[in-house]
Coordinates of C-alpha atoms and ligand atoms in Angstrom, one line a residue:
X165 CA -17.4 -4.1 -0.4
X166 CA -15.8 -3.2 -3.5
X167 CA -16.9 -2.4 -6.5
X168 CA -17.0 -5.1 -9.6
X169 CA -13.2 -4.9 -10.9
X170 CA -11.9 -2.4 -8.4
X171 CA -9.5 -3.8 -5.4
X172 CA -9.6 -3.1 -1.9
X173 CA -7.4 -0.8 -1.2
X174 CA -3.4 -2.4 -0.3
X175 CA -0.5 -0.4 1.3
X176 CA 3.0 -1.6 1.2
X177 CA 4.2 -1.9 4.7
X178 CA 7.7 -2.1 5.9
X179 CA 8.4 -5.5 7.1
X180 CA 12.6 -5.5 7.0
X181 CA 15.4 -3.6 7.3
X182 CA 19.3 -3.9 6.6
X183 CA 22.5 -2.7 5.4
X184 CA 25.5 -4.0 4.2
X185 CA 29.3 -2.6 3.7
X186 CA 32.3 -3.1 2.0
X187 CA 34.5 -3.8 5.0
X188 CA 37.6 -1.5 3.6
X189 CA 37.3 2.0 5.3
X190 CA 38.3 4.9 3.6
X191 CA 39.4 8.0 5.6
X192 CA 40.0 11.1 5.1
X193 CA 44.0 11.1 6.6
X194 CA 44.0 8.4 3.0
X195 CA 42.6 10.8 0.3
X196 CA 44.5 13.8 1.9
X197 CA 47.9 11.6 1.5
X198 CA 47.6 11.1 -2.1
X199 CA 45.3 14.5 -3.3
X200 CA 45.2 18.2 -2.9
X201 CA 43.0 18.7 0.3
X202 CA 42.8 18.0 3.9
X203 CA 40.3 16.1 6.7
X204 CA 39.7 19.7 7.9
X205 CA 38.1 21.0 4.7
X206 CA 36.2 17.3 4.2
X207 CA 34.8 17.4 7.2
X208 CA 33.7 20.7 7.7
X209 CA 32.4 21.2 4.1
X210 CA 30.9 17.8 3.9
X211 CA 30.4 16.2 7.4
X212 CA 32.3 13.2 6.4
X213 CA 34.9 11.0 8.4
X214 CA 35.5 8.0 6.3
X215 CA 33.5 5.8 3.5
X216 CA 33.5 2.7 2.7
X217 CA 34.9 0.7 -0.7
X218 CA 34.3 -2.6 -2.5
X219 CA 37.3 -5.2 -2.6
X220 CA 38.7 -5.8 -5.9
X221 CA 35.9 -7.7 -7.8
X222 CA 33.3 -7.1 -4.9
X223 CA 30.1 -5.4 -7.0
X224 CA 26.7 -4.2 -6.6
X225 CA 25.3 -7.5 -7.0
X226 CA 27.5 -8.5 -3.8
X227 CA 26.4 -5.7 -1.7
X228 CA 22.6 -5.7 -2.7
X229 CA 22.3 -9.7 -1.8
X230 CA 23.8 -9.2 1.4
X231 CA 22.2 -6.1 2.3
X232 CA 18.9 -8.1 0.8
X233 CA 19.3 -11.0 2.7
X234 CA 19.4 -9.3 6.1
X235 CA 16.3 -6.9 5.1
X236 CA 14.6 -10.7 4.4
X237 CA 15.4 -12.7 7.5
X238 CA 13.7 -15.6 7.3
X239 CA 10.9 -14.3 5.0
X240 CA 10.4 -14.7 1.0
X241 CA 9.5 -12.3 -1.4
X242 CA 7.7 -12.6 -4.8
X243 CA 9.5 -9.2 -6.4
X244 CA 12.6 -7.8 -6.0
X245 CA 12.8 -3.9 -7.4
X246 CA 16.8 -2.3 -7.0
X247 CA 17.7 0.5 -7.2
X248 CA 21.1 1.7 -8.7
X249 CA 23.1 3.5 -11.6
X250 CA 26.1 1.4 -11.2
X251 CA 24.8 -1.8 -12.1
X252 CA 27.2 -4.7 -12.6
X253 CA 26.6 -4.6 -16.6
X254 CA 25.0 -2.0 -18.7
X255 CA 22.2 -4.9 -19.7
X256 CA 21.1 -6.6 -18.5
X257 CA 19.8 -5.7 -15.1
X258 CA 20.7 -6.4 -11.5
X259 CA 17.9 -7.3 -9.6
X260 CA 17.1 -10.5 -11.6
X261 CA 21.0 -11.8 -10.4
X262 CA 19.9 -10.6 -6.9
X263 CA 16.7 -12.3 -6.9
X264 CA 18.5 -15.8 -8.0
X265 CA 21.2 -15.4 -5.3
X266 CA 18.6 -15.0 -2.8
X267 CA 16.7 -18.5 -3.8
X268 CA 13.6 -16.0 -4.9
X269 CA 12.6 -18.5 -7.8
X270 CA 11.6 -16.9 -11.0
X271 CA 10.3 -13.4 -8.9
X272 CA 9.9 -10.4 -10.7
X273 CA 13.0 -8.8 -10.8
X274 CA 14.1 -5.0 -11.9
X275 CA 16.5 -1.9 -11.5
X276 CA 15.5 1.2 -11.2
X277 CA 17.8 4.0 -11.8
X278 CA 16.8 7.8 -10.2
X279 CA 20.1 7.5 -9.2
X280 CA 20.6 9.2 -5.4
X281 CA 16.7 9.1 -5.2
X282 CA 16.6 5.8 -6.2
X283 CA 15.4 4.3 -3.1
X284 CA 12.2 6.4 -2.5
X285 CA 11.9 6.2 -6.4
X286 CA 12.0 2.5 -5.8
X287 CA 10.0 2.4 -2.7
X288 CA 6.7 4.4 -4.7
X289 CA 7.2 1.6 -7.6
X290 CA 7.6 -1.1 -5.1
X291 CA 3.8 0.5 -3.4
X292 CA 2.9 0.6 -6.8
X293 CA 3.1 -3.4 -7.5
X294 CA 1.4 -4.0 -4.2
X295 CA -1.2 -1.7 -4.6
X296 CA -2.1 -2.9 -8.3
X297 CA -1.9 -7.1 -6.7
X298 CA 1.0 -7.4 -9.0
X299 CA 3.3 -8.1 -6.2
X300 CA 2.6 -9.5 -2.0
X301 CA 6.2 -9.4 -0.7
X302 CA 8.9 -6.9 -2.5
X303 CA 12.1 -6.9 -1.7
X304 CA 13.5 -3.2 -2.0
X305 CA 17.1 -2.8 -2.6
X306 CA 19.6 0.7 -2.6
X307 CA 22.8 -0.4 -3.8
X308 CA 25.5 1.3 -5.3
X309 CA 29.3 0.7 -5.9
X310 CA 29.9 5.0 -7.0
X311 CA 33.5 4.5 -6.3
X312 CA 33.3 2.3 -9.9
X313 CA 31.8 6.0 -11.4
X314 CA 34.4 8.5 -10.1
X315 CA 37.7 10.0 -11.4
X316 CA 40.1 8.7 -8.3
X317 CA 42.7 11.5 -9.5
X318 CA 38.9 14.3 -8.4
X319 CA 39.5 16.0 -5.0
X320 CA 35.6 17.7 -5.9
X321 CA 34.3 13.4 -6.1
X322 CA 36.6 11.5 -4.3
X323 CA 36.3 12.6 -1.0
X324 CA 31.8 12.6 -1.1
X325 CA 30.8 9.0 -2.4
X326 CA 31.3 5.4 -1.1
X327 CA 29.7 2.0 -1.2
X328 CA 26.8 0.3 0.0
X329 CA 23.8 -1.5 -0.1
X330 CA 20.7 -0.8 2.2
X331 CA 16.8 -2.7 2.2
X332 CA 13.7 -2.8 3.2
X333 CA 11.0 -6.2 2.6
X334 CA 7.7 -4.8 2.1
X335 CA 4.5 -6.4 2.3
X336 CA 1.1 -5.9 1.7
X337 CA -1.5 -4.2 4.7
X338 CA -3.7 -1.9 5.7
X339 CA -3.8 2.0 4.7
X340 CA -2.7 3.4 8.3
X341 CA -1.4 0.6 9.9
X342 CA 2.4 1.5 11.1
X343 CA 4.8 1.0 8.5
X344 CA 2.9 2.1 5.5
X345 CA 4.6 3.8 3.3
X346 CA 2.7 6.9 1.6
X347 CA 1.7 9.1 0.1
X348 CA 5.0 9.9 -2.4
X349 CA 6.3 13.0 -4.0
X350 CA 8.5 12.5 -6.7
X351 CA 9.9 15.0 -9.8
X352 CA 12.5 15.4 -12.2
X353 CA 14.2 17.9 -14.2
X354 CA 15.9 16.8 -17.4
X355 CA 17.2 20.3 -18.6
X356 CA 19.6 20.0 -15.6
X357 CA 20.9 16.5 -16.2
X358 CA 24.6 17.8 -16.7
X359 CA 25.0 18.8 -13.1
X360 CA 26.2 15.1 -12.2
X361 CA 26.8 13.6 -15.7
X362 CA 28.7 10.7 -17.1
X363 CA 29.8 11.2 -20.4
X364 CA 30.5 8.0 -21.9
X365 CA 29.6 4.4 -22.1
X366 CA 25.8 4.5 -22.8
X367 CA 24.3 4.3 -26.1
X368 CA 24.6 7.8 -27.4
X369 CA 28.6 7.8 -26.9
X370 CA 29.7 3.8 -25.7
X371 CA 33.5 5.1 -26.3
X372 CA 35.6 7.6 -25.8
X373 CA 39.3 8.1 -26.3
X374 CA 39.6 10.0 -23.0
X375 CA 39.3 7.7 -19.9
X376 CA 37.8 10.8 -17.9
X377 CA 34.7 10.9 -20.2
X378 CA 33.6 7.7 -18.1
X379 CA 33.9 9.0 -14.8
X380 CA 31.4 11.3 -12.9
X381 CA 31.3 15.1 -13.5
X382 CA 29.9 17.0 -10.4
X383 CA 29.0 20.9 -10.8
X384 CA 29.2 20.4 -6.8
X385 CA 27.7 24.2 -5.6
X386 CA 24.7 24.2 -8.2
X387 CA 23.5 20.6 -7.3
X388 CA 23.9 21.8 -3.5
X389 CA 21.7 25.3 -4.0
X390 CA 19.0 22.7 -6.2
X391 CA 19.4 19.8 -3.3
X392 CA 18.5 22.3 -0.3
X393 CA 15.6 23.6 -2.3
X394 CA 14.2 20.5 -3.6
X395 CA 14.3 18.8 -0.8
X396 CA 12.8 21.5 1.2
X397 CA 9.7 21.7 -1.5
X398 CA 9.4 17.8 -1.6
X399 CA 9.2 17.6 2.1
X400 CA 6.8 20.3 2.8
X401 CA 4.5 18.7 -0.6
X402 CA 4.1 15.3 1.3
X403 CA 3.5 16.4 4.6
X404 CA 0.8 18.4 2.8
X405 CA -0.4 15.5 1.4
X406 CA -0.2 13.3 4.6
X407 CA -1.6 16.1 6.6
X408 CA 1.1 16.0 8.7
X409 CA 2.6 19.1 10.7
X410 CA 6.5 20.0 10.2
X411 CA 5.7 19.3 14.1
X412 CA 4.6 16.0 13.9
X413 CA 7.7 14.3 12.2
X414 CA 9.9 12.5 14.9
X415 CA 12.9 11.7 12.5
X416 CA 13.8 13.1 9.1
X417 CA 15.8 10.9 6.9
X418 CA 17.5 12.7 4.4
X419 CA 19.9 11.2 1.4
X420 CA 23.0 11.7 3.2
X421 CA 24.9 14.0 0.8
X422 CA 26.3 16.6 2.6
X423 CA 25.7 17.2 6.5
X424 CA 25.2 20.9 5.7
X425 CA 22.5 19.7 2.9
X426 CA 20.6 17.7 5.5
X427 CA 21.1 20.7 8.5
X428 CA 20.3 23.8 5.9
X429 CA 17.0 21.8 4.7
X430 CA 15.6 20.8 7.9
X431 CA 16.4 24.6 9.1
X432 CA 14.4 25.9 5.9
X433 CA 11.9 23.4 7.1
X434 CA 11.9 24.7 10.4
X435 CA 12.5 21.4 11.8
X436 CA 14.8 20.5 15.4
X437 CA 18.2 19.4 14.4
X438 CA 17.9 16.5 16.7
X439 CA 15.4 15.1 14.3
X440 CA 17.3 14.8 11.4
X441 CA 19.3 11.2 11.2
X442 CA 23.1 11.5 9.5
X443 CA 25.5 8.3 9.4
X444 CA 27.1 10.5 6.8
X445 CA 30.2 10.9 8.6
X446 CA 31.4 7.2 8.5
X447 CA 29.8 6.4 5.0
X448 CA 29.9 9.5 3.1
X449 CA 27.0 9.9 0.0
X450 CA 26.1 6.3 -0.7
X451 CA 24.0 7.1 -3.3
X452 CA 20.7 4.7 -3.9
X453 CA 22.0 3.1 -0.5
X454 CA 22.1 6.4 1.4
X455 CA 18.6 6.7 2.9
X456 CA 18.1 2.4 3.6
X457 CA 21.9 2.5 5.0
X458 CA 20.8 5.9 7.6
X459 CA 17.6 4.1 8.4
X460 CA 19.3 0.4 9.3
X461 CA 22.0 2.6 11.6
X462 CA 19.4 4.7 13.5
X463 CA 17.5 1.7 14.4
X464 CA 20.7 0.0 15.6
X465 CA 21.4 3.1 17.9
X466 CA 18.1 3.4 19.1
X467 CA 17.5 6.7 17.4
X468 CA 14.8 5.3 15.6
X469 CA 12.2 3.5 17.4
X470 CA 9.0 2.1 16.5
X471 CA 6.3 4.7 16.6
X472 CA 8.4 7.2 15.7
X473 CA 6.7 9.6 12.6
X474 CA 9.4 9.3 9.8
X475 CA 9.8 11.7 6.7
X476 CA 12.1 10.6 3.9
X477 CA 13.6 12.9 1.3
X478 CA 15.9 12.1 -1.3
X479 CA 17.7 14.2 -4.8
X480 CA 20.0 13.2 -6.8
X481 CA 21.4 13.2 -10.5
X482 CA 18.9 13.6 -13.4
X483 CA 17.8 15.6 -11.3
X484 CA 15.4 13.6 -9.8
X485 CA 14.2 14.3 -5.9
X486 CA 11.4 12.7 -4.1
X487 CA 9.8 12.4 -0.5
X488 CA 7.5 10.2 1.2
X489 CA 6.6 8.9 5.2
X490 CA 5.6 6.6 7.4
X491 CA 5.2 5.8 10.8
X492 CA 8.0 3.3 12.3
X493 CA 6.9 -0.2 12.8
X494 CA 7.8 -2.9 14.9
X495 CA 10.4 -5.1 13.4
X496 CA 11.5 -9.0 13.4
Ligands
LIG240 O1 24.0 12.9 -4.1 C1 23.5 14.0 -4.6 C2 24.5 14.8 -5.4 N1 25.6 15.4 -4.7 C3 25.4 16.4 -3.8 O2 24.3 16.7 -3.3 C4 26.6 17.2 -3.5 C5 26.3 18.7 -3.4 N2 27.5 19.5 -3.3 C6 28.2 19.6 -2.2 O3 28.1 18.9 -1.2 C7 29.3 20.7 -2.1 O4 29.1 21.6 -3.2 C8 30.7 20.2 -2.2 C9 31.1 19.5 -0.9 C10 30.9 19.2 -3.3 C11 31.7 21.3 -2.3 O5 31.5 22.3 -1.2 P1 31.4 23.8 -1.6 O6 31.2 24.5 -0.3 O7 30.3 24.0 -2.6 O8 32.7 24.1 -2.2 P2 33.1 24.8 -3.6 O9 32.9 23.7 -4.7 O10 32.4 26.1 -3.7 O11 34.6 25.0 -3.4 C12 35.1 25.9 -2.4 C13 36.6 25.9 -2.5 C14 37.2 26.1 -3.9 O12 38.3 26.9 -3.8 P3 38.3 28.4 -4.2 O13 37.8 28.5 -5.6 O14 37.4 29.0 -3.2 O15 39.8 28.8 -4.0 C15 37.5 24.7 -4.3 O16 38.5 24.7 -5.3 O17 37.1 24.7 -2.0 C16 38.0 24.1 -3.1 N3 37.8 22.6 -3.0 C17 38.5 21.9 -2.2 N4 39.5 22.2 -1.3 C18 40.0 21.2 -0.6 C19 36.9 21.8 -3.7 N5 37.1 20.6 -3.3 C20 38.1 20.6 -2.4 C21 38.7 19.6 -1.6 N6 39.6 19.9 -0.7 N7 38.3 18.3 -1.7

């Protein structure tokens, strides 16, 4: 029993999963041919093989219905909240164009932008609307077309991010039941919102006269030092809230941003390096898509199987960061 007013208490329970690529592969032998570096120094300073890029007039919209679509199956959902900071336009949103392709009807429909922490930012927002009876079934999208953001002519850029589109369906359960997502940790720091920047084309400078002002700026070693510490912090803040040991967690999803990122944290953590999941090597730093993208290939390759005790922990620009877990469910 309740009381008068107050609701029973609803989790957001992961009920979907799936991915979705451009099919053009980047490699590394390809940016080495045309730029000043080598797949020897990309793949030992970043962990990264190849990535993946949108055709000519493929966009985020693209990539987050089909990525949507698979994380939906058969099923419907009443909201649809996506994350990205390379939305098709600058207004309106995606989601609502993502919603229509997908035959949702007039659901509620938004972006979120926390940029590489977009998805657990998205995920807690997503909790939020079931929690609060706003929302039954949401459909939570990661998508992100970053090669659209970065200077092609930037060795420091070019060789981290690619495209993709990863997401989950949640739905509405029990507290405790596998597959509920919670509790969340999730911060930002303003002050330090130059260490990934984009100059131009919002409202405080829409124009510039140099082309480079709307391309990505990337102070790489100082967003590294803040990545490996944040995450570290977020990670041990919800297991603390959880009550969960570093021991107990199975699998640690990390946004995939640099294989040494993910190693160094779990390390700090003092978790096995067998539980920390990387797909960063054939997709490089997918941004909002990175963590929905590493989850849909770990279940895939069996690395992730139901029952499995699952920490996620994400940073990006902003800076934001954020962490949360659950315990893998049975899937459709
Ligand atoms: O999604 C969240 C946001 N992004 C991240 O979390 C990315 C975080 N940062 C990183 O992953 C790393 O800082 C990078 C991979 C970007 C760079 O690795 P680093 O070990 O921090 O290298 P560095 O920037 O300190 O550069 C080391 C050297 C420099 O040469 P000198 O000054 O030592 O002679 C760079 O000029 O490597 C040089 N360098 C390159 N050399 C070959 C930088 N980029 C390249 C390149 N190829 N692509």
């Amino acid at each position: 029993m309740t009381a008068a007013g107050s609701l029973p208490p609803r989790s957001a329970v992961v009920a979907g999963l799936g991915g979705a690529l451009p099919d053009r592969v980047v490699t590394n032998e390809e940016i080495a041919a045309r730029l000043d570096t080598s797949d020897e120094w990309i793949r030992t300073r970043t962990g990264i093989r190849e990535r993946r890029q949108v055709a000519p007039g493929q966009s985020t919209v693209d990539l987050a219905e089909e990525a949507g679509r698979a994380a939906l199956g058969d099923g419907r959902a009443d909201a649809v909240v996506l994350a990205t900071s390379t939305a098709d336009q600058l207004c309106p949103a995606t989601a609502p164009q993502v919603a229509a392709r997908l035959g949702l009807g007039t659901a509620l429909a938004f972006d979120v932008n926390a940029v590489c922490s977009g998805f657990v930012y998205a995920l807690a927002t997503a909790a939020g609307l079931i929690a609060g009876g706003i929302a039954t079934r949401v459909l939570v999208i990661g998508a992100d077309v970053f090669t659209s953001l970065i200077d092609p002519d930037d060795r420091t850029t070019v060789p981290i991010f690619g495209d993709g589109a990863g997401a989950v369906l949640l739905r509405a359960g029990e507290p405790g039941e596998r597959g509920a997502l919670g509790p969340f940790d999730l911060h930002s720091e303003g002050e330090l919102a130059k260490l990934l920047w984009v100059e131009a084309g919002g409202a405080a400078r829409r124009v510039s006269d140099d082309p480079k002002d709307r391309f990505m700026v990337m102070q790489g070693t100082a967003v590294y030092r803040h990545a490996c510490a944040r995450m570290a912090e977020s990670s041990r803040a919800v297991l603390e809230q959880a009550g969960w040991m570093v021991g107990d967690v199975d699998r640690f999803v990390g946004h995939q941003a640099n294989i040494r990122i993910l190693q160094a944290t779990a390390k700090q953590l003092g978790m096995p390096a067998d539980a920390v999941v990387a797909n960063i090597d054939r997709v490089g730093n997918t941004s909002a898509a990175s963590i929905p993208l590493a989850l849909a290939d770990a279940v895939a390759d069996g690395t992730l199987v139901p029952g499995h005790r699952v920490l996620l922990t994400a940073f990006g620009a902003g800076l934001t960061w954020g962490s949360t877990v659950l315990t893998w469910p049975s899937l459709p």
